PDB file of C-alpha atoms in Angstrom:
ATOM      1  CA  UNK O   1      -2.814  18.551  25.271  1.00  0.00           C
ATOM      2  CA  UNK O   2      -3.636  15.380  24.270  1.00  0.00           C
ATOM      3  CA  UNK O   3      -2.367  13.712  20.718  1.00  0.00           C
ATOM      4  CA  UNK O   4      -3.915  10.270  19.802  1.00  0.00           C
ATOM      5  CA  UNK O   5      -1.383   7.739  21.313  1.00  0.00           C
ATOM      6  CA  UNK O   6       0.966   5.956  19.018  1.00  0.00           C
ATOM      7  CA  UNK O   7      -0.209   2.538  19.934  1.00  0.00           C
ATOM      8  CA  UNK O   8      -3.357   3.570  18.051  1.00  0.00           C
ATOM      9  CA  UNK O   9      -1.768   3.747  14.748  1.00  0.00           C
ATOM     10  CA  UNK O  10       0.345   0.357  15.764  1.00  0.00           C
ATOM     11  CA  UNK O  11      -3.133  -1.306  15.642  1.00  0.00           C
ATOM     12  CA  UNK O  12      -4.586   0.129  13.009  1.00  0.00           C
ATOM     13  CA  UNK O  13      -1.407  -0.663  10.742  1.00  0.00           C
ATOM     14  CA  UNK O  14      -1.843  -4.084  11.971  1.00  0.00           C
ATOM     15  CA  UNK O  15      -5.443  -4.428  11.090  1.00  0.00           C
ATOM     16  CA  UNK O  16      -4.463  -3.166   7.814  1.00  0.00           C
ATOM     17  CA  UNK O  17      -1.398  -5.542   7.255  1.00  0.00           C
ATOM     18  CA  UNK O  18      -3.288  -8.294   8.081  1.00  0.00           C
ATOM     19  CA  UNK O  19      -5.690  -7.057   5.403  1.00  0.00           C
ATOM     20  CA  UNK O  20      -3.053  -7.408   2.964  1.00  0.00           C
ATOM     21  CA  UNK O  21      -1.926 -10.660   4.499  1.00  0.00           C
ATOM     22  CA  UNK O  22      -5.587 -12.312   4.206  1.00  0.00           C
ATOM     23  CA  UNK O  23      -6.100 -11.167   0.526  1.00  0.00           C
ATOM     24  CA  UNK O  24      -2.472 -12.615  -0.883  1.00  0.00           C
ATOM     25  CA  UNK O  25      -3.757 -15.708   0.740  1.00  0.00           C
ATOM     26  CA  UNK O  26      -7.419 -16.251  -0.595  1.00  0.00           C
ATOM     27  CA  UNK O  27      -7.411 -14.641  -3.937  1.00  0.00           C
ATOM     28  CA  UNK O  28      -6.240 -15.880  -6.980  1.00  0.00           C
ATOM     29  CA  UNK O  29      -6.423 -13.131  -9.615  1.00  0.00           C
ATOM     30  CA  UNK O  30      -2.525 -11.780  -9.851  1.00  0.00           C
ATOM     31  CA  UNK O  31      -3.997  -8.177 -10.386  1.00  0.00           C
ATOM     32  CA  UNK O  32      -5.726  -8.567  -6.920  1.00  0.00           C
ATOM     33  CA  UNK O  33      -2.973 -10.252  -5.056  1.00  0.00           C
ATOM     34  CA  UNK O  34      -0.414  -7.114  -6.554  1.00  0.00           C
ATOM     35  CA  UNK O  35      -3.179  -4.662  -4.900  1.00  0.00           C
ATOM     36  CA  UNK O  36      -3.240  -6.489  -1.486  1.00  0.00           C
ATOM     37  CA  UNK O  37       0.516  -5.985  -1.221  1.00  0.00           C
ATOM     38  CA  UNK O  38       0.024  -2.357  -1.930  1.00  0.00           C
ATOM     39  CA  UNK O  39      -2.178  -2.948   0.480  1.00  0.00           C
ATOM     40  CA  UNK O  40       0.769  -3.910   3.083  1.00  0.00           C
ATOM     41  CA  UNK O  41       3.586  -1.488   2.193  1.00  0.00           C
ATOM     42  CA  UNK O  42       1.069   1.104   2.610  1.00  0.00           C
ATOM     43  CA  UNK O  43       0.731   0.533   6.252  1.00  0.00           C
ATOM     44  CA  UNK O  44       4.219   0.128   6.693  1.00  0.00           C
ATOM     45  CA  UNK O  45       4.590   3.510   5.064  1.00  0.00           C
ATOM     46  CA  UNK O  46       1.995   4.968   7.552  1.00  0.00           C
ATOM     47  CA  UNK O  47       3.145   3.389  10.494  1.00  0.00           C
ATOM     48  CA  UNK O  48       6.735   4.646   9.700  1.00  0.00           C
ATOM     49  CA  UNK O  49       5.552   7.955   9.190  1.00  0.00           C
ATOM     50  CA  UNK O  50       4.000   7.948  12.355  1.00  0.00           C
ATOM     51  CA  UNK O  51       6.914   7.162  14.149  1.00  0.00           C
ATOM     52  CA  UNK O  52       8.743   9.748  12.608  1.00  0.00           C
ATOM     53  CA  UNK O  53       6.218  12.348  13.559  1.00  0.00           C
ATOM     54  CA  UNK O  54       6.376  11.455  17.426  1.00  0.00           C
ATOM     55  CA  UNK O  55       9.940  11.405  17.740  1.00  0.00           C
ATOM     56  CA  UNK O  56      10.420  14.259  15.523  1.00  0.00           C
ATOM     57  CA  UNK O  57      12.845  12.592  13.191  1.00  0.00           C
ATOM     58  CA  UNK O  58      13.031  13.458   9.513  1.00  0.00           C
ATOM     59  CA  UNK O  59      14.965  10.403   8.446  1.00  0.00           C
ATOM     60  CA  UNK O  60      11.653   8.364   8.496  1.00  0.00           C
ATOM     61  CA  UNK O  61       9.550  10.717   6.346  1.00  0.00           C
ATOM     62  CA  UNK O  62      12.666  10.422   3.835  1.00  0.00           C
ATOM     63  CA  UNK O  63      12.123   6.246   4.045  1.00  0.00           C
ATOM     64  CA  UNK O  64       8.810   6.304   3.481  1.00  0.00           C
ATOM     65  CA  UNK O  65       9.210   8.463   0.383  1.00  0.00           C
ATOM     66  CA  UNK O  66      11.981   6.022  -1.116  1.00  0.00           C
ATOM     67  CA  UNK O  67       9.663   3.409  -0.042  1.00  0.00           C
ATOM     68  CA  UNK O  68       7.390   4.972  -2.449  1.00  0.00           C
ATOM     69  CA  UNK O  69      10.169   5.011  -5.185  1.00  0.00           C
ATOM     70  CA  UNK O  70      10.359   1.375  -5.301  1.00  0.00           C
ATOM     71  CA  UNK O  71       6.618   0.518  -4.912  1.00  0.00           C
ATOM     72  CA  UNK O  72       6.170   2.632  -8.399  1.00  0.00           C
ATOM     73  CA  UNK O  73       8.770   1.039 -10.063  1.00  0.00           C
ATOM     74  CA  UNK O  74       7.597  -2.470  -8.990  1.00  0.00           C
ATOM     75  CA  UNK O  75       3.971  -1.745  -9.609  1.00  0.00           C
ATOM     76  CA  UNK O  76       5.530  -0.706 -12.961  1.00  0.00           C
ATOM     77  CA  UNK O  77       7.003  -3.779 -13.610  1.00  0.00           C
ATOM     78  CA  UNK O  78       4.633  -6.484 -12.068  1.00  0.00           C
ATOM     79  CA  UNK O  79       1.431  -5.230 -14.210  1.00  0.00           C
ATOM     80  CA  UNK O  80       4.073  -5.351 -17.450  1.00  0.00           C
ATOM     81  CA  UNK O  81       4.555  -9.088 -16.124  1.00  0.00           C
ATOM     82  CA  UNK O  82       1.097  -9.463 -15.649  1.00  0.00           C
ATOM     83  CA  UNK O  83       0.244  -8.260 -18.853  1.00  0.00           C
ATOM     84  CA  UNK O  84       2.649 -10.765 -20.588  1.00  0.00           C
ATOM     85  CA  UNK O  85       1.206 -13.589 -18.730  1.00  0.00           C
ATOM     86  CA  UNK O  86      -2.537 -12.647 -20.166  1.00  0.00           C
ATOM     87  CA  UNK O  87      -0.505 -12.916 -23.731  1.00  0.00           C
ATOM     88  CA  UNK O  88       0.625 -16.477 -23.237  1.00  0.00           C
ATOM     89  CA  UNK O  89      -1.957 -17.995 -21.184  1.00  0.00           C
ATOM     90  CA  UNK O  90      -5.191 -15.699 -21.424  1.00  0.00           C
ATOM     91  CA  UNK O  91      -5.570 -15.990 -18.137  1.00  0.00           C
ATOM     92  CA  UNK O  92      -4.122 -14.367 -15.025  1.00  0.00           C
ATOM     93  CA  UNK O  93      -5.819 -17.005 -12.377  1.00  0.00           C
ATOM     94  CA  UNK O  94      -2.186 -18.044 -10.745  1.00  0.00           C
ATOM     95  CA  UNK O  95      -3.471 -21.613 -11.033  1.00  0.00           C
ATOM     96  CA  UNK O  96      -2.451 -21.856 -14.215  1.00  0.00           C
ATOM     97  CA  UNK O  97       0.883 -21.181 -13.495  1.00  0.00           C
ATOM     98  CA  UNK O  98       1.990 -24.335 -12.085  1.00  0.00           C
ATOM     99  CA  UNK O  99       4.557 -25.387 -14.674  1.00  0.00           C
ATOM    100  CA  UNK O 100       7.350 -24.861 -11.964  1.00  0.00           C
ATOM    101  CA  UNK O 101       5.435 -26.491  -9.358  1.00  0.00           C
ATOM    102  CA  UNK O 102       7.166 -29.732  -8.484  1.00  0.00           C
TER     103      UNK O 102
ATOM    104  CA  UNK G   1      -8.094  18.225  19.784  1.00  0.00           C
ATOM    105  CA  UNK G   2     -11.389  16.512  20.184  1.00  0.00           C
ATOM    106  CA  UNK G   3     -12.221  16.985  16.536  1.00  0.00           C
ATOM    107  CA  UNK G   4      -9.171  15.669  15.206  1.00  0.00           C
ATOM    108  CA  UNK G   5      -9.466  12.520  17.129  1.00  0.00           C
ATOM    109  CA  UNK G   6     -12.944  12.284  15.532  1.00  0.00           C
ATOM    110  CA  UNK G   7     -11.710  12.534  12.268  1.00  0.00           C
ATOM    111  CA  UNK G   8      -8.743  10.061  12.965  1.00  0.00           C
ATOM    112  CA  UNK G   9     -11.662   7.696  13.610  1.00  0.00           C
ATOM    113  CA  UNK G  10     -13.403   8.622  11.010  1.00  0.00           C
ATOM    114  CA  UNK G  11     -10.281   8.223   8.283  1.00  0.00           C
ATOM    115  CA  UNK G  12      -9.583   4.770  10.226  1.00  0.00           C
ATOM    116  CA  UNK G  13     -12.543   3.004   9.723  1.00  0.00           C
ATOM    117  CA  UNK G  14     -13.344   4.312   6.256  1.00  0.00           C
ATOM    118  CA  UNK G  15      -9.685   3.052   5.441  1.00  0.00           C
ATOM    119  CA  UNK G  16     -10.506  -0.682   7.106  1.00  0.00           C
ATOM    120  CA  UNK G  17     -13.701  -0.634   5.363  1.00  0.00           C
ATOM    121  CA  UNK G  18     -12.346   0.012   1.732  1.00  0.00           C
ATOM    122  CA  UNK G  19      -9.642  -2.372   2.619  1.00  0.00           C
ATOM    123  CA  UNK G  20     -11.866  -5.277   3.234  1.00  0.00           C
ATOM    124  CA  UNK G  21     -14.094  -4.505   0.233  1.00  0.00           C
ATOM    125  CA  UNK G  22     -11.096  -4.596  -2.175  1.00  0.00           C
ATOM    126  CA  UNK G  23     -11.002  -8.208  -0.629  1.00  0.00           C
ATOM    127  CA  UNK G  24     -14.812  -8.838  -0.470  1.00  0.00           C
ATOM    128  CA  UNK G  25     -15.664  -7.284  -3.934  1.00  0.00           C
ATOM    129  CA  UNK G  26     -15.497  -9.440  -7.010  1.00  0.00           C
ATOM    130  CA  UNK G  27     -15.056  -7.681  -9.985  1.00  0.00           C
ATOM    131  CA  UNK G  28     -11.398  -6.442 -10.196  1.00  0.00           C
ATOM    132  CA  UNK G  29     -12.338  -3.182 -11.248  1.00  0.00           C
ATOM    133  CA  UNK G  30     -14.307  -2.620  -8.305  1.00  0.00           C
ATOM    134  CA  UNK G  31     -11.155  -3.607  -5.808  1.00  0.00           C
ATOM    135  CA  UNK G  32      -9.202  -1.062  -7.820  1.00  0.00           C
ATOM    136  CA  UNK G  33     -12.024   1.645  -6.790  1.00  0.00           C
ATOM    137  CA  UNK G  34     -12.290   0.916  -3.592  1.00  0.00           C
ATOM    138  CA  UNK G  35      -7.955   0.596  -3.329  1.00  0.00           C
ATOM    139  CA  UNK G  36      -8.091   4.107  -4.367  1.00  0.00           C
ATOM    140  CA  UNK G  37     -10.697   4.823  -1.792  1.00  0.00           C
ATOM    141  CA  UNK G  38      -7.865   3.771   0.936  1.00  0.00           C
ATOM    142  CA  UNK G  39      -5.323   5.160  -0.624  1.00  0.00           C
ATOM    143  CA  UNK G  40      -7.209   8.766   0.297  1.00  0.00           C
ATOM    144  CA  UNK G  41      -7.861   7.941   3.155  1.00  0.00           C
ATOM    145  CA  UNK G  42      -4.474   6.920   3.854  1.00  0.00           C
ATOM    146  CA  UNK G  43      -3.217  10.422   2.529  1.00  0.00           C
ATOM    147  CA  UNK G  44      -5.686  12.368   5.227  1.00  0.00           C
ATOM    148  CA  UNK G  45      -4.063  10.374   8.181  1.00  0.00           C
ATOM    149  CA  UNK G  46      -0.361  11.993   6.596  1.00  0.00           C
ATOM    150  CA  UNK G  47      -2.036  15.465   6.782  1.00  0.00           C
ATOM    151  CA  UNK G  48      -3.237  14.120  10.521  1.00  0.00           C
ATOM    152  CA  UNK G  49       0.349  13.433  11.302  1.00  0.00           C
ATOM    153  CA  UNK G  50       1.407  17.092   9.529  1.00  0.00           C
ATOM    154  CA  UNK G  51       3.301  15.433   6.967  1.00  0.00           C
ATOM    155  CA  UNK G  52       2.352  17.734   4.146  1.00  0.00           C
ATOM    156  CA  UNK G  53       4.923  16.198   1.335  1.00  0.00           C
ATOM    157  CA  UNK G  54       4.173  12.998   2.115  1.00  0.00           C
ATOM    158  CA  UNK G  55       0.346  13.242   1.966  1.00  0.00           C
ATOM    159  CA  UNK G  56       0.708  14.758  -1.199  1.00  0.00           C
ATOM    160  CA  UNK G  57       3.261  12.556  -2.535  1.00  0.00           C
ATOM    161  CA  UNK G  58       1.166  10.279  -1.640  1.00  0.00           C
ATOM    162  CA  UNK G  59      -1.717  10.851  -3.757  1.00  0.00           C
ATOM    163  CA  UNK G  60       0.373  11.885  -6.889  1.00  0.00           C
ATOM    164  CA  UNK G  61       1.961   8.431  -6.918  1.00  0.00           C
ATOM    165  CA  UNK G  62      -0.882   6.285  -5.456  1.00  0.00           C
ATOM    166  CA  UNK G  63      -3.938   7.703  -6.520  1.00  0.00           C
ATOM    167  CA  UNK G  64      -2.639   9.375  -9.835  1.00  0.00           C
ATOM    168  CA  UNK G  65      -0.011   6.981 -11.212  1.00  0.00           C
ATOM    169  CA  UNK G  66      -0.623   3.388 -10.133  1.00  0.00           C
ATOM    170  CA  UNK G  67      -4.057   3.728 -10.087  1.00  0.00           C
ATOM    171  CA  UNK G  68      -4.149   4.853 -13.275  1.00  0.00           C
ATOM    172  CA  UNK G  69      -1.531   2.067 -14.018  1.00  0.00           C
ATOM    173  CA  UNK G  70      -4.249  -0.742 -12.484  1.00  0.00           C
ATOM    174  CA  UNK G  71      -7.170   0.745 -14.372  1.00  0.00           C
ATOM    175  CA  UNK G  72      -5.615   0.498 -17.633  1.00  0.00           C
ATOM    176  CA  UNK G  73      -4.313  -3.115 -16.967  1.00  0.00           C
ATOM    177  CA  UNK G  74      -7.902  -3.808 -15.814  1.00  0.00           C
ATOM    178  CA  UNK G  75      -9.706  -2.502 -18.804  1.00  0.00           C
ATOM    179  CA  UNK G  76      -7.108  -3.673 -21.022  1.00  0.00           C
ATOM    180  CA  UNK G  77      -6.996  -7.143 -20.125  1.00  0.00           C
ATOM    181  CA  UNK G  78     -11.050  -7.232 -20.103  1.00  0.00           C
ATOM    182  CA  UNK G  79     -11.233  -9.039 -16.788  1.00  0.00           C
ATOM    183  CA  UNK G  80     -14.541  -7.906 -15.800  1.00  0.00           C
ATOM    184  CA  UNK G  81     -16.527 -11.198 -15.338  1.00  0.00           C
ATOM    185  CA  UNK G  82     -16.092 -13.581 -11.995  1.00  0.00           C
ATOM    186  CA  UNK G  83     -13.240 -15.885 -10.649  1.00  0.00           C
ATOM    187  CA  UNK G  84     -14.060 -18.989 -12.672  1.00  0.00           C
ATOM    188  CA  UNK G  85     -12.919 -21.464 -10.254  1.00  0.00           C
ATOM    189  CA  UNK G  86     -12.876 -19.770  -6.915  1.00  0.00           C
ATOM    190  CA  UNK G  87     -10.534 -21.274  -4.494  1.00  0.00           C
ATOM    191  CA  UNK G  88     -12.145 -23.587  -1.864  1.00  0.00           C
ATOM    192  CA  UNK G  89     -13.990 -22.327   1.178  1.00  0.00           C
ATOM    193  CA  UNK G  90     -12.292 -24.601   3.373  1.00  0.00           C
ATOM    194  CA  UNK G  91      -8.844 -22.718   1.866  1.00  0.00           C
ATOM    195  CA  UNK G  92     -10.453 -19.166   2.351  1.00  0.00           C
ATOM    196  CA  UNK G  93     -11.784 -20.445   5.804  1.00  0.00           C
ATOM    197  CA  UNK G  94      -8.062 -21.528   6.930  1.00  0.00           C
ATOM    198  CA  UNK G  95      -6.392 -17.758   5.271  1.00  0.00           C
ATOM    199  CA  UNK G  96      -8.574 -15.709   7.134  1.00  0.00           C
ATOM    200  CA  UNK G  97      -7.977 -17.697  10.503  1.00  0.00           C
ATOM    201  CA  UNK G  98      -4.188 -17.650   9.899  1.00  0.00           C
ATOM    202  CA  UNK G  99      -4.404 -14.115   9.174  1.00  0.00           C
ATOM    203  CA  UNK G 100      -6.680 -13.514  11.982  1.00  0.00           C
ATOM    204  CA  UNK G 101      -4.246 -15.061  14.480  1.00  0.00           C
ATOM    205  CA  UNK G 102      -1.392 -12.675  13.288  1.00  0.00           C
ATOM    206  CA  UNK G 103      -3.418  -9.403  13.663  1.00  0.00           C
ATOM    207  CA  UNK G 104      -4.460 -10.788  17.332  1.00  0.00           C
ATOM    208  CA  UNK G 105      -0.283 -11.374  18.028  1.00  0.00           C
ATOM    209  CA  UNK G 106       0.387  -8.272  16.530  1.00  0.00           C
ATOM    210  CA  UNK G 107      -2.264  -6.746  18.627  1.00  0.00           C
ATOM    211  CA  UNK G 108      -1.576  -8.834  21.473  1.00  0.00           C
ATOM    212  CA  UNK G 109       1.923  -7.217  21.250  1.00  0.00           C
ATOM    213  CA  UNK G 110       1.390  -3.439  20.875  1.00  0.00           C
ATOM    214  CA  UNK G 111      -1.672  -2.434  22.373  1.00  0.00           C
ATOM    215  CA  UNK G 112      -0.567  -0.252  25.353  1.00  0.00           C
ATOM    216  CA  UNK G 113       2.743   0.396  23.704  1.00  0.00           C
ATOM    217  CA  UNK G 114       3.994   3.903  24.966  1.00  0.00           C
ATOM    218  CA  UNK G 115       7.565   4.324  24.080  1.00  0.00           C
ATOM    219  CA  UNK G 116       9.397   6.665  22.040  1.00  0.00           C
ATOM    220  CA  UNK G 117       7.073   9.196  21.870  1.00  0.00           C
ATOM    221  CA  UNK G 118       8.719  12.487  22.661  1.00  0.00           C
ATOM    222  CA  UNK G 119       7.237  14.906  20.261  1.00  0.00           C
ATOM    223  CA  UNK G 120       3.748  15.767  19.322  1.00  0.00           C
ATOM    224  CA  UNK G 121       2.626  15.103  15.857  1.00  0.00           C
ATOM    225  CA  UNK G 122       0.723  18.261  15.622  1.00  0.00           C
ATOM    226  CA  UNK G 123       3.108  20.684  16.575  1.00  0.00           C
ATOM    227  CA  UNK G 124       6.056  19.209  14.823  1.00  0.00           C
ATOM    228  CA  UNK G 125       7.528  20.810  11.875  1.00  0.00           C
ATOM    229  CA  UNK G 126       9.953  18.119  10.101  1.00  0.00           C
ATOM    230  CA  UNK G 127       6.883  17.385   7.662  1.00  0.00           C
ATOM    231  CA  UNK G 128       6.938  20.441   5.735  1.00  0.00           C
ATOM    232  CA  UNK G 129       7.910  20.808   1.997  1.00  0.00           C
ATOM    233  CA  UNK G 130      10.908  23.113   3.298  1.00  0.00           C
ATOM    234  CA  UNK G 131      12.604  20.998   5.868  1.00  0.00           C
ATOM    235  CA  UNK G 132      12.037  17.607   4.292  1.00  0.00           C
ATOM    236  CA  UNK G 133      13.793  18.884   0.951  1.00  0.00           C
ATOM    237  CA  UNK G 134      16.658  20.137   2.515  1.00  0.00           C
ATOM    238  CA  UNK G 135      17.490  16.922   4.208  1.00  0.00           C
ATOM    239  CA  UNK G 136      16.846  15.020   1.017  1.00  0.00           C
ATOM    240  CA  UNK G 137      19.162  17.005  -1.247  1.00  0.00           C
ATOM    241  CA  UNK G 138      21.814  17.711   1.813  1.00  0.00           C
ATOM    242  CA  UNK G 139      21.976  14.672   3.656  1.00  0.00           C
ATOM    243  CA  UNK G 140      19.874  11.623   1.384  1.00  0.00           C
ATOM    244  CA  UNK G 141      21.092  13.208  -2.077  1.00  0.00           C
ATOM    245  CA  UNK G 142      23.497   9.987  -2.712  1.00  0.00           C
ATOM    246  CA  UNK G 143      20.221   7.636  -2.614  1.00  0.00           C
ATOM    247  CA  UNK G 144      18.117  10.028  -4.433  1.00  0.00           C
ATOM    248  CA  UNK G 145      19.949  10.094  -7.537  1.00  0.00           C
ATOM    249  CA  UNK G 146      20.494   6.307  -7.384  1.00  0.00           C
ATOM    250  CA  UNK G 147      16.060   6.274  -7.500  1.00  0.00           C
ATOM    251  CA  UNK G 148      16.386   8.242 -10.304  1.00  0.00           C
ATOM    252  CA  UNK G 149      18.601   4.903 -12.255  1.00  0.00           C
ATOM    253  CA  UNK G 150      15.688   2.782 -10.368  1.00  0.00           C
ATOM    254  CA  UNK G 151      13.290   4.556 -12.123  1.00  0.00           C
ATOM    255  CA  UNK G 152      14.747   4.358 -15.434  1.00  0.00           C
ATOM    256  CA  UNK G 153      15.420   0.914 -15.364  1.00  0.00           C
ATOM    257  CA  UNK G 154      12.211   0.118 -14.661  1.00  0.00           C
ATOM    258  CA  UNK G 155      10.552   1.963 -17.470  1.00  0.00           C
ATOM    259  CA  UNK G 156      13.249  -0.206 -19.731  1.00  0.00           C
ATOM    260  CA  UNK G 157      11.953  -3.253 -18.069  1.00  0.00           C
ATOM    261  CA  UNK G 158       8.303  -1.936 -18.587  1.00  0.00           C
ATOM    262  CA  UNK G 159       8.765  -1.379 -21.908  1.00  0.00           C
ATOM    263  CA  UNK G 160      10.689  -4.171 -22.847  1.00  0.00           C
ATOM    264  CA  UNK G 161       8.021  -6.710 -21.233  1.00  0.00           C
ATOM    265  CA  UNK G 162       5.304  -4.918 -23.026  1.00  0.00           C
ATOM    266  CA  UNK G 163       6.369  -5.081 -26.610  1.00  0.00           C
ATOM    267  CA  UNK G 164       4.190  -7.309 -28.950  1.00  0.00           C
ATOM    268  CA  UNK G 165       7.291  -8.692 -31.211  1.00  0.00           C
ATOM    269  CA  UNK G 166       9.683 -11.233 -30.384  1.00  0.00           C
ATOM    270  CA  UNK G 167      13.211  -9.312 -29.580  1.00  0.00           C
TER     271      UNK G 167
END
């Protein structure tokens, strides 16, 4: 009996973090930044999940699914904020959205 | 056993690969394609790790509602032509180091890692439709009303950001 080793999905949920990480940094189209972030809580989600399934604990699986609750309802409303921006600025580079900037 | 380490393999490197082409791609509707592309493969790793409800959570919200959400932002916002200014390449050049050193630290840090493993994934039975309902409504019910005010709150939002007119 042997299951793939836990440290296995540590990595790859790295890997995949990191993903996210790299794209947040060098894009600079708000729809693709939003996706590289969905990007990160997915491995989170995973990586939780797989914890849960090695020490046989159902209060993880239950996380990961209100996890999932607030990633719709944030998706939800950072495309409706995205979708406003285009309407003012016709643009959704983030470079033009320096007013605040110092 | 041998087969589903295979196809862990398999599901992990297709997942890394659509990952980095959602990156590497340029038109946004192509990212969204190939985010959709991890998201399934994300889903068969659940069903690896018998967590039935999850996995098909998981592709109800993921690939069926915020993909569908991305797509219509996408096609509605006609942004299929290039970056017009892309950022520098000594600024891409610097990201991917930086993010480069944190996935060596991270796996630096956990390769190895051996703890807390008590049960086997495959023979566990907390994933299942059955058991994971009844400790959502007996023990989590509190929270999952409250997701239930979440939700509507943020289709208020939704809506309220999205209407044409002045309020």
């Amino acid at each position: 009996m042997t299951a793939i080793p836990i440290d296995y999905y540590l990595i790859f949920c790295s890997i995949l973090f990191c993903t996210g990480v790299i794209g947040v940094l060098i894009k600079r189209n708000a729809l693709v930044i939003l996706m590289s972030i969905e990007l990160m809580i997915n491995s989170i989600n995973l990586l939780l999940a797989a914890f849960a399934a090695y020490t046989n604990d159902p209060a993880g699986q239950i996380f990961v699914f209100f996890i999932m609750v607030v990633a719709a309802a944030e998706v939800a409303i950072g495309l409706a904020i995205i979708v406003l921006i285009y309407r003012t600025t016709h643009s959704i580079d983030i470079h033009v959205l320096n007013k605040l900037k110092w | 056993m041998l087969f589903t380490r295979y196809l862990f393999y398999f599901l992990t490197i297709l997942a890394l690969f659509s990952a980095t082409m959602v990156l590497a791609s340029r038109k946004p509707i192509h990212s969204v394609l190939f985010l959709t592309l991890t998201f399934f493969a994300i889903a068969g790793h659940y069903i690896l790790l018998n967590a039935q409800f999850l996995a098909v959570v998981h592709i109800i919200v993921y690939a069926g509602a915020i993909m569908v959400l991305f797509l219509f932002t996408v096609m509605l916002l006609n942004l299929n032509k290039d970056e017009r200014s892309p950022k520098p390449a000594w600024v891409k050049i610097m990201a991917v180091i930086a993010g480069g050193m944190l996935m060596l630290t991270l796996i630096g840090v956990f390769r190895g890692y051996e703890g807390m493993t008590t049960a086997d994934p495959s023979l566990t039975q907390i994933g299942l439709v059955k058991n994971l309902g009844r400790v959502l409504y007996h023990d989590y019910l509190l929270p999952f009303e409250l997701s239930s005010i979440l939700f509507l709150t943020a289709m208020v939002g939704a809506v309220l950001l999205g209407k044409k007119e002045q309020i």
